[in-house]
Every structure is written in C-alpha cells, then in structure tokens.
Coordinates of C-alpha atoms in Angstrom, one line a residue:
X1074 CA 113.1 79.3 74.7
X1075 CA 116.7 78.2 75.3
X1076 CA 116.5 78.7 79.1
X1077 CA 118.6 76.6 81.5
X1078 CA 116.0 75.0 83.8
X1079 CA 116.0 75.7 87.5
X1080 CA 116.0 72.9 90.0
X1081 CA 113.3 73.5 92.6
X1082 CA 113.6 71.7 95.9
X1083 CA 111.7 72.2 99.2
X1084 CA 112.0 70.3 102.4
X1085 CA 109.8 70.4 105.5
X1086 CA 107.7 73.2 104.0
X1087 CA 104.9 74.4 106.4
X1088 CA 102.6 77.4 106.3
X1089 CA 100.5 78.2 109.4
X1090 CA 98.0 81.0 109.8
X1091 CA 97.7 83.1 113.0
X1092 CA 94.5 81.2 114.0
X1093 CA 96.6 78.0 114.1
X1094 CA 95.2 76.5 110.8
X1095 CA 97.9 74.8 108.7
X1096 CA 97.8 75.5 105.0
X1097 CA 100.8 73.2 104.4
X1098 CA 102.4 70.7 106.8
X1099 CA 105.8 69.1 106.3
X1100 CA 105.8 69.1 102.5
X1101 CA 108.8 67.8 100.6
X1102 CA 108.9 68.6 96.8
X1103 CA 111.6 68.2 94.2
X1104 CA 111.4 69.3 90.6
X1105 CA 114.4 68.5 88.3
X1106 CA 115.6 71.1 85.8
X1107 CA 113.5 71.2 82.7
X1108 CA 110.7 69.0 84.2
X1109 CA 107.0 69.7 84.3
X1110 CA 105.3 69.1 87.6
X1111 CA 101.5 69.2 88.0
X1112 CA 100.3 70.0 91.5
X1113 CA 96.8 68.4 92.0
X1114 CA 94.3 68.0 94.8
X1115 CA 90.9 68.9 96.0
X1116 CA 89.8 72.5 96.7
X1117 CA 91.5 73.9 99.8
X1118 CA 94.3 71.3 99.6
X1119 CA 97.0 74.0 99.6
X1120 CA 97.9 73.9 95.9
X1121 CA 98.2 77.7 95.3
X1122 CA 100.0 78.2 98.6
X1123 CA 102.6 75.5 97.6
X1124 CA 103.0 77.2 94.2
X1125 CA 103.6 80.6 95.8
X1126 CA 106.0 79.2 98.3
X1127 CA 108.0 77.4 95.6
X1128 CA 108.1 80.6 93.6
X1129 CA 109.1 82.8 96.4
X1130 CA 112.6 84.1 97.1
X1131 CA 114.1 83.9 93.5
X1132 CA 115.7 86.9 91.9
X1133 CA 113.5 88.9 89.5
X1134 CA 113.8 87.5 86.0
X1135 CA 114.8 84.1 87.1
X1136 CA 111.2 82.8 87.3
X1137 CA 107.9 83.7 85.8
X1138 CA 104.6 83.5 87.7
X1139 CA 101.2 83.3 86.0
X1140 CA 98.2 83.7 88.3
X1141 CA 94.9 82.0 87.6
X1142 CA 93.2 85.0 86.1
X1143 CA 94.3 86.5 82.8
X1144 CA 96.0 89.5 84.3
X1145 CA 96.9 91.8 81.3
X1146 CA 95.5 95.1 80.2
X1147 CA 92.6 94.6 77.9
X1148 CA 92.6 98.0 76.0
X1149 CA 96.0 97.8 74.3
X1150 CA 97.0 95.6 71.4
X1151 CA 98.9 92.4 72.2
X1152 CA 102.2 93.7 70.8
X1153 CA 101.9 97.0 72.6
X1154 CA 101.1 95.2 75.9
X1155 CA 104.1 93.0 75.5
X1156 CA 106.2 96.0 74.5
X1157 CA 105.5 97.8 77.7
X1158 CA 106.1 94.6 79.7
X1159 CA 109.4 94.0 78.0
X1160 CA 110.6 97.6 78.6
X1161 CA 109.8 97.2 82.3
X1162 CA 111.2 93.8 82.8
X1163 CA 114.3 93.7 80.6
X1164 CA 117.6 94.9 82.1
X1165 CA 118.3 98.6 82.2
X1166 CA 119.9 99.8 79.0
X1167 CA 118.0 97.4 76.7
X1168 CA 117.7 98.8 73.2
X1169 CA 114.6 99.1 71.1
X1170 CA 115.8 96.3 69.0
X1171 CA 116.3 94.1 72.0
X1172 CA 112.8 94.9 73.2
X1173 CA 111.3 94.2 69.8
X1174 CA 113.3 90.9 69.5
X1175 CA 112.0 89.7 72.9
X1176 CA 108.4 90.5 71.9
X1177 CA 108.8 88.7 68.6
X1178 CA 110.4 85.7 70.2
X1179 CA 107.6 85.1 72.7
X1180 CA 104.9 85.7 70.1
X1181 CA 106.4 83.1 67.9
X1182 CA 107.0 80.6 70.7
X1183 CA 103.4 80.8 71.8
X1184 CA 101.8 80.9 68.4
X1185 CA 100.5 84.4 68.8
X1186 CA 102.3 86.1 65.9
X1187 CA 99.1 86.6 63.8
X1188 CA 97.3 88.2 66.8
X1189 CA 100.0 90.8 67.6
X1190 CA 97.9 93.7 66.3
X1191 CA 94.7 92.6 68.0
X1192 CA 93.3 94.2 71.2
X1193 CA 93.9 91.9 74.1
X1194 CA 90.3 92.3 75.2
X1195 CA 89.2 90.8 71.8
X1196 CA 91.2 87.6 72.2
X1197 CA 89.6 84.3 73.2
X1198 CA 90.1 82.8 76.6
X1199 CA 92.9 80.5 75.5
X1200 CA 94.6 83.3 73.6
X1201 CA 94.5 85.6 76.6
X1202 CA 96.0 82.8 78.7
X1203 CA 98.9 82.5 76.3
X1204 CA 99.3 86.3 76.3
X1205 CA 99.6 86.2 80.1
X1206 CA 102.2 83.5 79.8
X1207 CA 104.0 85.5 77.1
X1208 CA 104.5 88.4 79.6
X1209 CA 106.5 86.1 81.9
X1210 CA 108.6 84.6 79.1
X1211 CA 110.0 87.9 78.0
X1212 CA 112.9 87.6 80.4
X1213 CA 113.7 83.9 79.5
X1214 CA 112.8 82.6 83.0
X1215 CA 114.4 79.4 84.1
X1216 CA 111.3 78.3 85.9
X1217 CA 107.6 79.1 85.1
X1218 CA 104.9 78.8 87.8
X1219 CA 101.2 78.7 86.7
X1220 CA 98.1 78.7 88.9
X1221 CA 95.4 76.6 87.2
X1222 CA 96.3 77.7 83.6
X1223 CA 93.5 75.6 82.1
X1224 CA 90.7 76.9 84.4
X1225 CA 87.8 78.2 82.3
X1226 CA 89.1 76.8 79.0
X1227 CA 87.3 74.3 76.9
X1228 CA 89.1 70.8 76.6
X1229 CA 90.6 71.6 73.2
X1230 CA 92.0 75.0 74.3
X1231 CA 93.3 73.5 77.5
X1232 CA 95.0 70.7 75.6
X1233 CA 96.7 73.2 73.3
X1234 CA 97.9 75.3 76.2
X1235 CA 99.4 72.3 77.9
X1236 CA 101.1 71.4 74.7
X1237 CA 102.7 74.8 74.7
X1238 CA 103.8 74.3 78.3
X1239 CA 105.1 70.8 77.4
X1240 CA 107.2 72.4 74.7
X1241 CA 108.6 75.0 77.1
X1242 CA 109.7 72.2 79.5
X1243 CA 111.3 70.3 76.6
X1244 CA 113.3 73.4 75.7
X1245 CA 114.7 73.6 79.2
X1246 CA 112.3 75.7 81.3
X1247 CA 111.2 74.1 84.6
X1248 CA 107.3 74.3 84.7
X1249 CA 105.2 73.9 87.8
X1250 CA 101.4 74.3 87.5
X1251 CA 98.4 73.6 89.6
X1252 CA 95.2 72.1 88.2
X1253 CA 91.7 70.8 89.1
X1254 CA 91.4 68.9 85.8
X1255 CA 92.4 65.2 86.0
X1256 CA 93.1 65.1 82.3
X1257 CA 95.9 67.7 82.7
X1258 CA 98.0 65.3 84.7
X1259 CA 99.0 63.1 81.8
X1260 CA 100.9 66.0 80.2
X1261 CA 103.2 66.4 83.2
X1262 CA 106.4 64.5 84.0
X1263 CA 105.4 64.2 87.6
X1264 CA 102.3 64.8 89.7
X1265 CA 102.3 66.1 93.3
X1266 CA 99.0 65.3 95.0
X1267 CA 98.0 67.4 98.0
X1268 CA 95.1 66.9 100.4
X1269 CA 94.6 68.8 103.7
X1270 CA 97.9 70.6 103.3
X1271 CA 99.9 67.3 103.2
X1272 CA 101.7 65.9 100.2
X1273 CA 100.3 62.4 99.7
X1274 CA 102.1 61.5 96.4
X1275 CA 104.8 62.7 94.1
X1276 CA 105.7 60.6 91.1
X1277 CA 104.8 59.8 87.5
X1278 CA 101.1 60.4 86.5
X1279 CA 100.6 56.7 85.7
X1280 CA 101.6 55.8 89.3
X1281 CA 99.0 58.0 91.0
X1282 CA 96.0 55.6 91.0
X1283 CA 98.2 52.6 92.0
X1284 CA 99.6 54.5 94.9
X1285 CA 96.1 54.9 96.4
X1286 CA 94.7 51.5 95.2
X1287 CA 91.9 53.1 93.0
X1288 CA 91.0 52.7 89.4
X1289 CA 90.6 56.3 88.3
X1290 CA 92.1 59.7 89.0
X1291 CA 88.7 61.0 90.1
X1292 CA 88.7 58.5 92.9
X1293 CA 92.0 59.8 94.2
X1294 CA 90.3 63.1 95.0
X1295 CA 88.0 61.3 97.5
X1296 CA 90.9 60.0 99.6
X1297 CA 90.7 61.0 103.3
X1298 CA 93.9 62.9 104.0
X1299 CA 93.6 62.0 107.7
X1300 CA 94.1 58.3 107.0
X1301 CA 96.2 58.4 103.8
X1302 CA 99.8 57.5 104.2
X1303 CA 102.5 60.1 103.6
X1304 CA 104.9 58.8 101.0
X1305 CA 108.6 58.5 101.8
X1306 CA 111.0 61.0 100.2
X1307 CA 114.4 60.3 98.6
X1308 CA 115.9 63.1 100.7
X1309 CA 117.3 62.7 104.2
X1310 CA 116.9 66.3 105.0
X1311 CA 115.4 66.7 108.5
X1312 CA 112.0 68.3 109.0
X1313 CA 112.0 71.8 110.6
X1314 CA 109.9 72.6 113.6
X1315 CA 107.3 75.3 113.1
X1316 CA 108.2 78.7 114.4
X1317 CA 105.9 80.9 116.5
X1318 CA 103.0 82.4 114.5
X1319 CA 104.1 85.8 115.8
X1320 CA 107.1 85.7 113.4
X1321 CA 104.8 86.8 110.5
X1322 CA 101.8 89.1 110.3
X1323 CA 99.5 86.7 108.6
X1324 CA 101.2 83.3 108.2
X1325 CA 104.3 81.5 109.3
X1326 CA 106.3 79.7 106.7
X1327 CA 108.9 77.1 107.6
X1328 CA 111.0 75.8 104.8
X1329 CA 114.4 74.6 103.8
X1330 CA 114.9 75.1 100.1
X1331 CA 118.0 74.4 98.0
X1332 CA 118.7 75.0 94.3
X1333 CA 121.3 72.6 93.0
X1334 CA 121.5 74.6 89.8
X1335 CA 123.4 77.8 90.7
X1336 CA 121.4 81.0 90.1
X1337 CA 123.5 83.4 88.1
X1338 CA 123.4 87.1 88.8
X1339 CA 120.8 89.0 86.8
X1340 CA 121.3 92.3 85.1
X1341 CA 120.0 95.3 87.1
X1342 CA 116.3 96.2 86.2
X1343 CA 115.3 99.6 85.0
X1344 CA 115.6 102.4 87.6
X1345 CA 112.8 104.2 89.4
X1346 CA 112.8 107.2 87.2
X1347 CA 112.7 105.1 84.0
X1348 CA 110.0 102.9 85.5
X1349 CA 107.9 106.0 86.3
X1350 CA 108.1 107.2 82.8
X1351 CA 107.2 103.9 81.3
X1352 CA 104.3 103.5 83.6
X1353 CA 103.1 107.0 82.8
X1354 CA 103.3 106.2 79.1
X1355 CA 101.4 103.0 79.5
X1356 CA 98.7 104.6 81.6
X1357 CA 98.2 107.4 79.0
X1358 CA 98.0 104.8 76.3
X1359 CA 95.3 102.8 78.2
X1360 CA 93.3 106.0 79.0
X1361 CA 93.3 107.2 75.4
X1362 CA 92.5 103.7 74.0
X1363 CA 89.4 103.4 76.3
X1364 CA 86.9 105.7 74.6
X1365 CA 84.4 105.7 77.5
X1366 CA 87.0 106.6 80.1
X1367 CA 88.5 109.3 77.8
X1368 CA 85.0 110.7 77.2
X1369 CA 84.3 110.9 80.9
X1370 CA 87.6 112.5 81.7
X1371 CA 87.1 115.2 79.1
X1372 CA 83.3 115.6 79.2
X1373 CA 82.6 115.7 82.9
X1374 CA 84.5 119.1 83.6
X1375 CA 82.7 120.6 80.6
X1376 CA 79.3 119.5 81.9
X1377 CA 79.9 120.6 85.4
X1378 CA 81.2 124.0 84.4
X1379 CA 78.1 124.5 82.2
X1380 CA 75.8 123.5 85.0
X1381 CA 77.5 125.9 87.4
X1382 CA 77.0 128.7 84.9
X1383 CA 73.3 127.9 84.7
X1384 CA 72.9 127.5 88.4
X1385 CA 74.2 130.9 89.5
X1386 CA 73.1 134.4 88.6
X1387 CA 75.6 136.9 87.2
X1388 CA 76.9 139.8 89.3
X1389 CA 76.9 137.8 92.6
X1390 CA 80.1 139.6 93.6
X1391 CA 78.9 143.1 93.0
X1392 CA 79.0 145.1 96.3
X1393 CA 75.3 146.1 95.8
X1394 CA 74.1 142.5 95.4
X1395 CA 70.9 141.8 97.3
X1396 CA 72.1 138.2 98.1
X1397 CA 75.7 138.2 99.3
X1398 CA 75.4 134.6 100.4
X1399 CA 75.4 133.5 96.8
X1400 CA 79.0 134.5 96.5
X1401 CA 79.8 132.1 99.3
X1402 CA 77.9 129.4 97.6
X1403 CA 79.8 130.0 94.3
X1404 CA 83.1 129.6 96.2
X1405 CA 81.9 126.4 97.8
X1406 CA 80.8 124.8 94.6
X1407 CA 84.1 125.7 92.9
X1408 CA 85.9 124.0 95.8
X1409 CA 83.6 121.0 95.6
X1410 CA 83.9 120.8 91.8
X1411 CA 87.7 120.7 92.1
X1412 CA 87.3 118.0 94.8
X1413 CA 84.9 116.0 92.7
X1414 CA 87.1 116.1 89.7
X1415 CA 90.1 114.7 91.6
X1416 CA 88.1 112.1 93.5
X1417 CA 86.3 110.6 90.5
X1418 CA 89.5 110.5 88.5
X1419 CA 91.3 108.7 91.2
X1420 CA 88.7 106.2 92.5
X1421 CA 89.0 103.7 89.6
X1422 CA 92.7 104.1 88.9
X1423 CA 94.0 101.2 91.1
X1424 CA 91.1 98.8 91.8
X1425 CA 90.6 98.1 88.1
X1426 CA 94.2 96.9 87.7
X1427 CA 95.1 95.7 91.2
X1428 CA 95.7 92.1 90.0
X1429 CA 98.2 93.5 87.5
X1430 CA 99.9 95.6 90.2
X1431 CA 100.2 92.4 92.4
X1432 CA 101.6 90.4 89.5
X1433 CA 104.1 93.0 88.5
X1434 CA 105.1 93.7 92.1
X1435 CA 106.4 90.1 92.2
X1436 CA 109.1 91.0 89.7
X1437 CA 109.9 94.6 88.9
X1438 CA 107.2 97.0 90.0
X1439 CA 108.0 99.7 92.5
X1440 CA 105.0 101.3 94.2
X1441 CA 106.5 104.8 94.3
X1442 CA 106.9 105.1 90.5
X1443 CA 103.5 103.5 90.0
X1444 CA 101.7 106.0 92.1
X1445 CA 103.7 108.8 90.7
X1446 CA 102.7 107.8 87.2
X1447 CA 99.1 108.2 88.2
X1448 CA 99.7 111.7 89.5
X1449 CA 101.8 112.6 86.5
X1450 CA 99.0 111.5 84.1
X1451 CA 96.0 113.0 85.9
X1452 CA 97.3 116.2 87.5
X1453 CA 97.6 118.1 84.1
X1454 CA 94.1 116.9 83.2
X1455 CA 92.8 118.2 86.5
X1456 CA 94.6 121.5 86.0
X1457 CA 92.9 121.9 82.7
X1458 CA 89.5 121.1 84.3
X1459 CA 90.0 123.6 87.1
X1460 CA 91.1 126.3 84.7
X1461 CA 88.1 125.6 82.5
X1462 CA 85.8 125.9 85.5
X1463 CA 87.2 129.2 86.5
X1464 CA 87.2 130.5 82.9
X1465 CA 83.6 129.7 82.3
X1466 CA 82.5 131.3 85.5
X1467 CA 84.5 134.4 84.8
X1468 CA 83.3 134.7 81.2
X1469 CA 79.7 134.4 82.2
X1470 CA 80.2 137.0 85.0
X1471 CA 79.7 134.5 87.8
X1472 CA 83.1 135.6 89.1
X1473 CA 84.2 139.2 89.3
X1474 CA 86.8 141.0 87.3
X1475 CA 90.1 140.9 89.3
X1476 CA 93.8 141.1 89.0
X1477 CA 95.8 138.1 87.6
X1478 CA 97.2 137.5 91.1
X1479 CA 93.7 136.9 92.4
X1480 CA 92.9 134.3 89.7
X1481 CA 96.3 132.8 90.2
X1482 CA 95.4 132.3 93.8
X1483 CA 92.1 130.7 92.9
X1484 CA 93.8 128.4 90.4
X1485 CA 96.4 127.2 92.9
X1486 CA 93.7 126.5 95.4
X1487 CA 91.6 124.5 93.0
X1488 CA 94.6 122.6 91.7
X1489 CA 95.7 121.7 95.3
X1490 CA 92.1 120.7 96.2
X1491 CA 92.0 118.5 93.1
X1492 CA 95.4 117.0 94.0
X1493 CA 94.3 116.2 97.5
X1494 CA 91.1 114.6 96.3
X1495 CA 93.0 112.7 93.6
X1496 CA 95.3 111.1 96.3
X1497 CA 92.2 110.4 98.5
X1498 CA 90.7 108.7 95.5
X1499 CA 93.9 106.6 95.0
X1500 CA 93.9 105.7 98.6
X1501 CA 90.2 104.5 98.4
X1502 CA 90.9 102.7 95.1
X1503 CA 93.8 100.8 96.7
X1504 CA 91.7 99.9 99.8
X1505 CA 88.7 98.4 97.9
X1506 CA 88.6 95.1 96.1
X1507 CA 86.7 96.0 92.9
X1508 CA 85.2 98.9 90.9
X1509 CA 81.8 98.3 92.4
X1510 CA 83.0 99.0 95.8
X1511 CA 84.8 102.1 94.6
X1512 CA 81.6 103.4 93.1
X1513 CA 79.9 102.9 96.5
X1514 CA 82.7 104.9 98.1
X1515 CA 81.9 108.0 96.1
X1516 CA 78.9 109.3 98.1
X1517 CA 80.5 108.2 101.3
X1518 CA 83.5 110.4 100.6
X1519 CA 81.5 113.3 99.2
X1520 CA 78.8 113.8 101.8
X1521 CA 81.2 114.6 104.7
X1522 CA 83.0 117.1 102.5
X1523 CA 79.7 118.9 101.9
X1524 CA 78.4 118.8 105.4
X1525 CA 81.6 119.7 107.3
X1526 CA 83.2 122.1 104.8
X1527 CA 81.8 125.2 106.7
X1528 CA 79.8 126.5 103.8
X1529 CA 76.2 125.5 104.8
X1530 CA 77.0 125.6 108.6
X1531 CA 79.9 128.0 109.3
X1532 CA 82.6 126.3 111.3
X1533 CA 82.1 128.8 114.2
X1534 CA 78.5 127.7 114.4
X1535 CA 79.2 124.0 114.4
X1536 CA 78.9 121.7 117.4
X1537 CA 82.1 120.4 119.0
X1538 CA 82.2 117.1 117.1
X1539 CA 81.3 118.8 113.7
X1540 CA 84.0 121.4 114.3
X1541 CA 86.6 118.7 115.0
X1542 CA 85.6 116.7 111.9
X1543 CA 85.9 119.8 109.7
X1544 CA 89.6 119.8 110.3
X1545 CA 89.9 116.6 108.3
X1546 CA 87.9 117.9 105.4
X1547 CA 90.0 119.0 102.4
X1548 CA 87.0 120.9 101.1
X1549 CA 87.0 123.1 104.2
X1550 CA 90.5 124.3 103.5
X1551 CA 89.8 124.7 99.8
X1552 CA 86.6 126.7 100.5
X1553 CA 88.4 129.0 103.0
X1554 CA 91.4 129.5 100.7
X1555 CA 89.1 130.5 97.8
X1556 CA 87.1 132.9 100.0
X1557 CA 90.3 134.5 101.1
X1558 CA 91.7 134.7 97.6
X1559 CA 88.6 136.5 96.3
X1560 CA 88.2 138.6 99.4
X1561 CA 84.7 137.6 100.7
X1562 CA 85.1 139.3 104.1
X1563 CA 85.9 142.7 102.5
X1564 CA 83.1 142.2 99.9
X1565 CA 80.5 141.6 102.6
X1566 CA 81.8 144.4 104.9
X1567 CA 81.5 147.1 102.3
X1568 CA 78.4 145.8 100.6
X1569 CA 75.1 147.7 100.7
X1570 CA 73.0 144.6 101.5
X1571 CA 71.8 144.4 105.1
X1572 CA 72.6 140.7 105.0
X1573 CA 76.4 141.3 104.5
X1574 CA 77.4 142.1 108.1
X1575 CA 75.3 139.4 109.8
X1576 CA 76.7 136.9 107.2
X1577 CA 80.3 138.1 108.0
X1578 CA 79.6 137.7 111.7
X1579 CA 78.4 134.1 111.3
X1580 CA 81.6 133.1 109.6
X1581 CA 83.8 135.0 112.1
X1582 CA 87.4 135.0 110.9
X1583 CA 87.0 132.1 108.4
X1584 CA 88.0 134.3 105.4
X1585 CA 90.5 136.5 107.2
X1586 CA 94.2 136.1 106.4
X1587 CA 96.0 134.5 103.5
X1588 CA 95.1 131.6 101.2
X1589 CA 98.5 130.1 101.9
X1590 CA 97.3 128.5 105.1
X1591 CA 94.7 126.5 103.1
X1592 CA 97.4 125.5 100.6
X1593 CA 99.5 124.1 103.3
X1594 CA 96.7 122.0 104.6
X1595 CA 95.7 120.8 101.2
X1596 CA 99.3 119.9 100.3
X1597 CA 99.8 118.1 103.6
X1598 CA 96.6 116.0 103.1
X1599 CA 97.8 115.2 99.5
X1600 CA 101.1 113.8 100.9
X1601 CA 99.3 112.0 103.7
X1602 CA 96.7 110.3 101.4
X1603 CA 99.5 109.3 98.9
X1604 CA 101.5 107.7 101.7
X1605 CA 98.4 105.9 102.8
X1606 CA 97.8 104.6 99.3
X1607 CA 101.4 103.3 99.2
X1608 CA 101.1 101.5 102.5
X1609 CA 97.8 99.9 101.6
X1610 CA 99.2 98.7 98.2
X1611 CA 102.3 97.4 99.9
X1612 CA 100.2 95.4 102.4
X1613 CA 98.0 94.0 99.7
X1614 CA 100.9 93.0 97.5
X1615 CA 102.7 91.4 100.5
X1616 CA 99.5 89.5 101.3
X1617 CA 99.5 88.0 97.8
X1618 CA 102.9 86.3 98.2
X1619 CA 103.6 86.2 101.9

C-alpha cells in the first residue's frame, strides 16, 4: 500500500477495572515499523484489551482497526460500501476521482476486484473479512490492528487472509493482530504471548516453545501465569504505578507510549454538514436495497389507515351522532397511529448497526450528524404516512369536513407525535443490544401510551400516580392537541345526544384551549429523547475503546 509503518511502543501498560480486577498488568510491547505482531494467549488473557490500548490515541487516518466481527453493511454492493466509507474517511475536499481511485486501490490490493459489484451479504466469510479490512485501508493507515481476523474461517481461508496481511506488512504497514489459532503465529514476525493479563513472551514465533520448555505451541497455552517468569525487556523505561480506579468510569489505564516514527499531521476530515449528508444518502440506499424493510415502511401505514377506516363508522363527528364517544376514540387512534409509525421506524435503526457505529466512531463518525441523518431520512416518510392516515379518514367520512387550518393543525400534531415517537425509538434502539431486545421493547413502550393517554380513563378521573405518569406520555399531548384542533369540546356541548355533556364533564378542560400547548410538549420530548439517544450512544462507543 506504500504506507510508512508506524512504530508502536508501550511501557508499563496496565488496565484495572473498578472492582480491582486487572485486565493488563505491567505490559511492555514494542512493534517495529512494518512488522507483523501476533498477540496470542488463552481466553481472558487480555489480548483484545491490549490491542485496543495499543490502537488508542492515534490521529484518525493514521491507523486502521478491524474488530473480530465482519462489521460492514450487508445490503449494499462491495464497491458502494467502500465508496461511502471512502467519502466519509478521506480528507475534506477529496474529488470523485480520488474516492474512486482509493476504492480501486484497496480492491486490487485485497484481491476483491471481481467482487466489486456483488452484495456484501452474498460474500463468503473470508471475502467479508477482507472487505472489512478494505474499509480501513482506504486512508492508507500506517498501522493496522485486527482482533482475531481468522476467527470463523476455514484453514485455507485463514491462510489466504494471513498472506494478505503479510503482504501489507512487507509493503510497510505495521500489523498487529490477536489470534486463538496456533498456526497463525508462523506468519508473524514476532509473537506476544499473554496469560492472566501479563506478557510472558515477545519474540520470534520459533522461540515461543523453547522459552517455556515445551514441545508444541498448544502446550504453551497450558502454562500457569502465576508461576511463569516475566521476560526481561530491552527498554529501561520505568514502570508506572497504577492510579486510583476513580480516575476513569469503568477502567483505569496506566501507560507510557512513545512513537519513534513521527506522526505527520493528517488532513482535516469531512465536516459535520457533509457527514450528515453522506450518512443520509447511505441510510437511504440501505433502506431501498432491503426489500423487506422498504415494504414494511411503505405498507404498514397503508394497512393501518385501511383498518382504521374499517373500524369506525362514518359521520362520527355529526352533532346529532348517537355515540359522541366514538369521535374521541377516532382522535385517540389517530394519535396512537402516529406514535406507532414513529416508534416502529425508529426501534431498529441503531441496534442493527451498532457495531458499525462503534467502529466508525473510532475514526470519523460524529454522533450528531449520525442521528440527524436518521431524522432526515425517516421524518418525510412519517409525514407521508400521517398525511395518508388523515386523508383516508377524511375521504371515508371518518373525519368531518373542515377548514384547511383545522387539517393543518391535525397534520402538525400527528407529525410532531411521530417525531417524538421516532426519537423515543432511536433512544430505545441505542439502549438495547440487539434487534430481538428492540422487538421486546415495542409492547413495553406502547402499553403505557395507551393506558395513560387520557382516552380510556380521562386524566381528571385518574388516580394520583396515573395522573402523574400521564405527563410523561407523548400520546397524551398528541391526543389532547388533536381534540383541541378538531374542537371536541364544542362538538359535545352542542350535540343532541344526551351523552355529550356527561362526556364533556368527565374530560373537564382536557380539550379546551389551543393545540399549541401539545405541540410544545411533543417538540420538547422529541429533543429530550434525541439528547438521550446521543448520550447512550456516546457511552456505548466510549465503553468500546476506553
């Protein structure tokens, strides 16, 4: 790749959790420029922690980090995936030709040129691993860190991948990888063997067995770290004493790291506005490429609008209606429909790509533009869904004929209700770990919105706890704003049904006043939920690379 390798050196590296458990203890590691280091050891030895610590603190673009999982979007073609990654990672002002050149370069270097037009999800395990590496090589990193790159690959695919990494090292890129596979060690220039958070050996692969007095590499894994000697290091750098665990929220890291190869200043990355637009384009491409997701997004509003039209009788808002309560129910189900659209669209937006967010956060991703791209993509879709719902109900005479200002008020209310629900869905999606958990969140978030909205039990009739909880329900404010916009109190007051006045009395002043109050509450909750999603994502990404 023509990169000038980065010298990686750490002295006295220690990582301690709040509970006092040490993940790493006094580790000294040195990786010359352009060398390939394999970090080996049994499960729980601290390999991934060491890899993350060695990769931490370098400017974006200087290094590449490839996690164990194949973290790339599966619905796009390989060339398009790399194209978006290049536009995000390359310096601001990079031309289309420069982006295309970077993509072609990494495809050729990793032997993926013939697969450029294939969907990433259709690639084999070894091909996806190379695709994941290709993302990191777009910026010509001077060091590449890989967490168990051969995990899950058959021996032949693993050997081919290690051959690619070997070639990268020979071209000048410093390569550091972790592995569980003893056969991987022979491809490296040096092996660092960890056990119990301690570095027991660093040297050529052929010296590993002799250092422990065993015949095979497999036997080295059975060495007791408590009794194994710690090898001497060529450096005279003094060990650092651990700091208090209160210095960090989850772990304390003590290290002295020097880079004997100067790190040159990198060109500025793309700005927040440009990143927002690229992320929006990518999200739109992924949504349209996934036929099932696109069908759900388009089809669910149509189905729900049709069911609402079948559920309610026409003329519910006629003053002479013998069941004025049905008008209140229509307003509630419109509010809940808008909430349901927003929540379901948002619930799977982050948890399905959280590993990708964490990976990109290491280098270029800003969480503000990322979340804004979700809003930008989905809010117009929600606006169309809300407009369709109101239109179907009006055409089928489930809503009354009224001035444009009335329907403008109803549309603003439903859109704000959908926006608040969308941000709530994004918050929940950021908080869970996988799509299965997000699916379980759906009823948990919907039921309180139904029970405490004030539709089935008016807020003035609720108990103290229920009334207090209703203030936190976006559906309450949407329901009240819709009722005010359509004029439910006036409808019930002048209606001929004997049920109108008792119904009005049970709701009190719920529908008196302007819909603007409800808009303020809905907008405020949307901002609050969006800020919560940002904080949760920031914490999760920070937890990944302390």
